[in-house]
N, CA, C and O of each residue as an XYZ file, in Angstrom:
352
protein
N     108.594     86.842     96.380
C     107.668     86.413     97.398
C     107.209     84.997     97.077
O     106.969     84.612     95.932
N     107.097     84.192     98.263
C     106.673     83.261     97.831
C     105.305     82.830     98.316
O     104.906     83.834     98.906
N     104.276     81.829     98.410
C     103.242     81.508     98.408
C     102.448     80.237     98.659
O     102.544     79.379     97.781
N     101.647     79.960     99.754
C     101.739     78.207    100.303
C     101.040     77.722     98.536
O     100.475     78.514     97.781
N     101.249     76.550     98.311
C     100.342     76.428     97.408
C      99.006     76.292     97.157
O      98.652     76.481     95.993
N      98.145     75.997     98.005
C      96.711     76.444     97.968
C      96.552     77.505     98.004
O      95.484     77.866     98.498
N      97.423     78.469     97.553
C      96.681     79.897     97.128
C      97.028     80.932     98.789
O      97.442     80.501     99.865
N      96.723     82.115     98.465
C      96.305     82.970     99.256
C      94.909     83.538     99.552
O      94.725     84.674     99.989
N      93.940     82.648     99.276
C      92.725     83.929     99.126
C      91.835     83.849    100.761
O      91.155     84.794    101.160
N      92.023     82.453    101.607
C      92.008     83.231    102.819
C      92.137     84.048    103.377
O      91.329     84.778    103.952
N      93.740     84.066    103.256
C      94.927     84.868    103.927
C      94.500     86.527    103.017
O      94.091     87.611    103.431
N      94.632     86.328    102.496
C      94.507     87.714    101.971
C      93.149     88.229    102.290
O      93.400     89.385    102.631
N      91.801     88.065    102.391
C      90.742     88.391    103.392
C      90.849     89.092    104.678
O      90.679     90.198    105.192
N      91.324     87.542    105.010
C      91.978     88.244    106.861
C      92.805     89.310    106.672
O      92.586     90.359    107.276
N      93.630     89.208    105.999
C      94.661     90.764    105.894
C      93.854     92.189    105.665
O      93.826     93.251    106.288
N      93.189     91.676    104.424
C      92.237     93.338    104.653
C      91.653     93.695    105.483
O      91.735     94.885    105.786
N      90.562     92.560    106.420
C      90.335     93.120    107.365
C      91.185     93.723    108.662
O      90.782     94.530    109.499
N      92.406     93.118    108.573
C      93.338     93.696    109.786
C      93.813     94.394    109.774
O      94.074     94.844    110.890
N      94.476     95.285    108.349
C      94.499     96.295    107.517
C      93.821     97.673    108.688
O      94.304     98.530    109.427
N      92.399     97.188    108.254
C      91.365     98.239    108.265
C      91.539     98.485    110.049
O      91.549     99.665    110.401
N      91.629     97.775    110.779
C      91.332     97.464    112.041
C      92.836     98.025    112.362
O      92.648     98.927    113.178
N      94.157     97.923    112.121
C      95.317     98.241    112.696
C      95.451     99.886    113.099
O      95.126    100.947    112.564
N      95.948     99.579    114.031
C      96.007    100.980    114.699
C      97.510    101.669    114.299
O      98.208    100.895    113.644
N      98.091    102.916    114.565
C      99.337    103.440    113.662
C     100.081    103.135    115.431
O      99.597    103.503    116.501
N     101.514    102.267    115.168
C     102.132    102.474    116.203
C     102.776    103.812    117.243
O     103.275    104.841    116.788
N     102.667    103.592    118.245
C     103.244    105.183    118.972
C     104.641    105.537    118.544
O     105.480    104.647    118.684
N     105.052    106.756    118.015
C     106.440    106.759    117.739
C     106.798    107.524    119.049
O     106.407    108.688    119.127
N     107.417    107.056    119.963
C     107.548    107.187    121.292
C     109.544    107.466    121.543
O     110.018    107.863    122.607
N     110.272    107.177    120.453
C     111.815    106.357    120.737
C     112.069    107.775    119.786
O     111.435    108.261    118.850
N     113.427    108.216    120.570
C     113.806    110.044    119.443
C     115.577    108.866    118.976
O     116.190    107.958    119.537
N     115.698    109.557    117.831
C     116.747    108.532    116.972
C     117.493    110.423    117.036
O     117.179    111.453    116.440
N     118.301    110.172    117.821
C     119.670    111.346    118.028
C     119.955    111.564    116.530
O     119.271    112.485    116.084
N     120.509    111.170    115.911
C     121.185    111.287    114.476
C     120.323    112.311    113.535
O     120.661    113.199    112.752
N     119.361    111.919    113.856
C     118.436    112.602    112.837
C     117.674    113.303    113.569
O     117.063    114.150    112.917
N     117.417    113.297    114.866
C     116.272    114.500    115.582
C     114.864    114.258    115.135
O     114.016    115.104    114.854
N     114.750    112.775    115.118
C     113.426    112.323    114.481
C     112.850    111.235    115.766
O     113.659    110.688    116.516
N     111.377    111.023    115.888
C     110.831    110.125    116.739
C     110.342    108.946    115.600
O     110.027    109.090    114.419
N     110.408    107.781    116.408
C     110.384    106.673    115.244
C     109.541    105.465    116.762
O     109.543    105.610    117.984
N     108.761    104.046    115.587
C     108.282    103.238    116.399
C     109.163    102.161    116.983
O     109.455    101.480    116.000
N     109.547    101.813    117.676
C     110.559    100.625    118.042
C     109.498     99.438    117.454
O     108.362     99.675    117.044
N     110.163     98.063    117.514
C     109.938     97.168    117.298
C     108.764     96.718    118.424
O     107.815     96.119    117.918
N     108.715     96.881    119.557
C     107.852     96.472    120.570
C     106.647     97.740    120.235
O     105.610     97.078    120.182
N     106.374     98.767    120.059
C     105.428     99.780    119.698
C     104.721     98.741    118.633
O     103.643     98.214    118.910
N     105.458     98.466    117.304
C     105.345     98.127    116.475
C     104.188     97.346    116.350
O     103.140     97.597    115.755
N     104.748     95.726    117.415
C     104.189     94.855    117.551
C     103.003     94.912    118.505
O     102.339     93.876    118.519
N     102.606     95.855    119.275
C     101.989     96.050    120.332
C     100.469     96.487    119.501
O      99.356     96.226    119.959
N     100.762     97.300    118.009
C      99.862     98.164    117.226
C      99.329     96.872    116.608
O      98.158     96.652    116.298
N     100.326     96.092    116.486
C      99.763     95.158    115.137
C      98.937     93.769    115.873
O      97.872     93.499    115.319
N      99.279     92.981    116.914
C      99.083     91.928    117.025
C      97.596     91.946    117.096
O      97.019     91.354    116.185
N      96.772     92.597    118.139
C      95.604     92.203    118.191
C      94.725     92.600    117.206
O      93.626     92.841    117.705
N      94.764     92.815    115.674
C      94.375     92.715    114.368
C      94.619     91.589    113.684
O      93.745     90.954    113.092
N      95.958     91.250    113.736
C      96.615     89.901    113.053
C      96.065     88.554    114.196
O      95.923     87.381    113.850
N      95.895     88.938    115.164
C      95.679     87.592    116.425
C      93.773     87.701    115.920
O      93.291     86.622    115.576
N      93.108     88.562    115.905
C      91.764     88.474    115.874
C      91.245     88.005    114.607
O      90.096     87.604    114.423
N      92.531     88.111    113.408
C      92.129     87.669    112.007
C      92.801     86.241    111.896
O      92.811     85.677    110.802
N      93.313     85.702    112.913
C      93.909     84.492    112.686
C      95.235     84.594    111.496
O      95.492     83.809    110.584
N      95.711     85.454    111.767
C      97.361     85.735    111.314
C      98.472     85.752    112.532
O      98.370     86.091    113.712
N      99.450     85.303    111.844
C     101.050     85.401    112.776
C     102.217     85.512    111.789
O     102.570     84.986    110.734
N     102.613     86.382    112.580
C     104.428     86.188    111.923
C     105.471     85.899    112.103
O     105.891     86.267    113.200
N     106.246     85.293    111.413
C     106.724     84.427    112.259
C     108.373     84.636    111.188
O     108.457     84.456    109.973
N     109.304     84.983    111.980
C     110.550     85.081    111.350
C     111.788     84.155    111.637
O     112.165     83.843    112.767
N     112.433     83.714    110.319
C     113.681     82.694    111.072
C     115.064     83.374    110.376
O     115.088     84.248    109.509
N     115.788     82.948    110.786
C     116.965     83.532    110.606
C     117.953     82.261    110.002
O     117.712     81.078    110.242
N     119.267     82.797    109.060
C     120.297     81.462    108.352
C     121.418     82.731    107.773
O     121.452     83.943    107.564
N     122.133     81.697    107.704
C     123.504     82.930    107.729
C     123.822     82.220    106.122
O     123.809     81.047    105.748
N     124.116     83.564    105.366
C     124.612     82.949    104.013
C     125.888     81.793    103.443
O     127.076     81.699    103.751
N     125.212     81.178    102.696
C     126.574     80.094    102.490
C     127.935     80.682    102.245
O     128.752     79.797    102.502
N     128.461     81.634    101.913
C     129.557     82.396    102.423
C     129.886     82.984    103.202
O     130.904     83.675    103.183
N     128.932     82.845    104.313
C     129.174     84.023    106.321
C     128.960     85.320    105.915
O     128.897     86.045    106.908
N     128.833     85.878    104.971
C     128.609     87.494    104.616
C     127.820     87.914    105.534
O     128.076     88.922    106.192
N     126.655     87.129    105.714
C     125.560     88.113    105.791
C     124.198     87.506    106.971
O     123.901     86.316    106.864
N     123.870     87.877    107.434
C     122.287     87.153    108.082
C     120.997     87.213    107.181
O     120.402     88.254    106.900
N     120.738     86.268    106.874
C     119.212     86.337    106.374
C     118.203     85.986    107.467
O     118.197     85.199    108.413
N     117.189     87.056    106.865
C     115.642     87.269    107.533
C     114.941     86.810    106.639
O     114.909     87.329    105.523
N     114.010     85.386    107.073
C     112.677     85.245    106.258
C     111.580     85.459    107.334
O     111.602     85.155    108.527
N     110.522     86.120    106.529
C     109.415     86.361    107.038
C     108.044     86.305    107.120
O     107.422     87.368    107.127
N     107.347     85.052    107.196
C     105.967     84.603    106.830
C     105.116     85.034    107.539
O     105.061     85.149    108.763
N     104.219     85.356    106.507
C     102.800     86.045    107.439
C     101.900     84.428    107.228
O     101.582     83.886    106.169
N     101.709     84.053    108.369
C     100.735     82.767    108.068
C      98.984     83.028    108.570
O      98.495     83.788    109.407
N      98.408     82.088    107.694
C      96.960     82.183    108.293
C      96.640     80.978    108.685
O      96.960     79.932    108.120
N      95.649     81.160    110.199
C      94.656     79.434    110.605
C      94.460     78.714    109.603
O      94.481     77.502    109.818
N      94.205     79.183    108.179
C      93.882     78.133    107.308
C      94.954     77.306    106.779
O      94.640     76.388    106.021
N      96.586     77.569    107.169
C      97.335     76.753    106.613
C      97.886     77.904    105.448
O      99.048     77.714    105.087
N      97.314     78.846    104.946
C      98.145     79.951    103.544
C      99.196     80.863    104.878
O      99.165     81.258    106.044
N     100.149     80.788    103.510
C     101.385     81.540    103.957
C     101.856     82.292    103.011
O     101.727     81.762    101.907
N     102.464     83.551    102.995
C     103.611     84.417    102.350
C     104.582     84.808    102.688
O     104.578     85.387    103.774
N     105.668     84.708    102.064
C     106.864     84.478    102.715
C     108.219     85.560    101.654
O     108.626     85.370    100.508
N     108.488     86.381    102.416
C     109.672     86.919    101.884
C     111.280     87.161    102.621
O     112.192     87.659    101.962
């Protein structure tokens, strides 16, 4: 994981409180294979944003394909208004 360099201790504030405040997404979507109900990605995001939007968090993902084509990489920063970021 990585870390803006002024620290996290904003960012990590706002997180607990959004934490506390996040609601559990609807598992609404049945996954045949397994006979299981699961959250899609839009449930997901629907549970989370207005915790992360009210704490002044976003996430924000980019995508790069490995220097040998193998593979897609996902990075994924949770950023805060104050400029702190974490990034895996």
């Amino acid at each position: 994981m990585l870390t803006s360099e002024s620290g996290i201790a904003q960012l990590s504030a706002a997180l607990a409180i959004a934490q506390g405040e996040l609601e559990d997404a609807s598992k609404d979507k049945l996954n045949p294979a397994f006979k299981s109900k699961y959250a899609d990605i839009t449930a997901v995001l629907q549970a989370a944003r207005p915790a992360l939007s009210k704490n002044g968090l976003a996430i924000v993902q980019g995508l790069e394909t490995a220097p040998d084509m193998s593979a897609v990489i996902v990075t994924t920063r949770l950023c805060h208004k104050s400029g702190e970021w974490i990034q895996s």
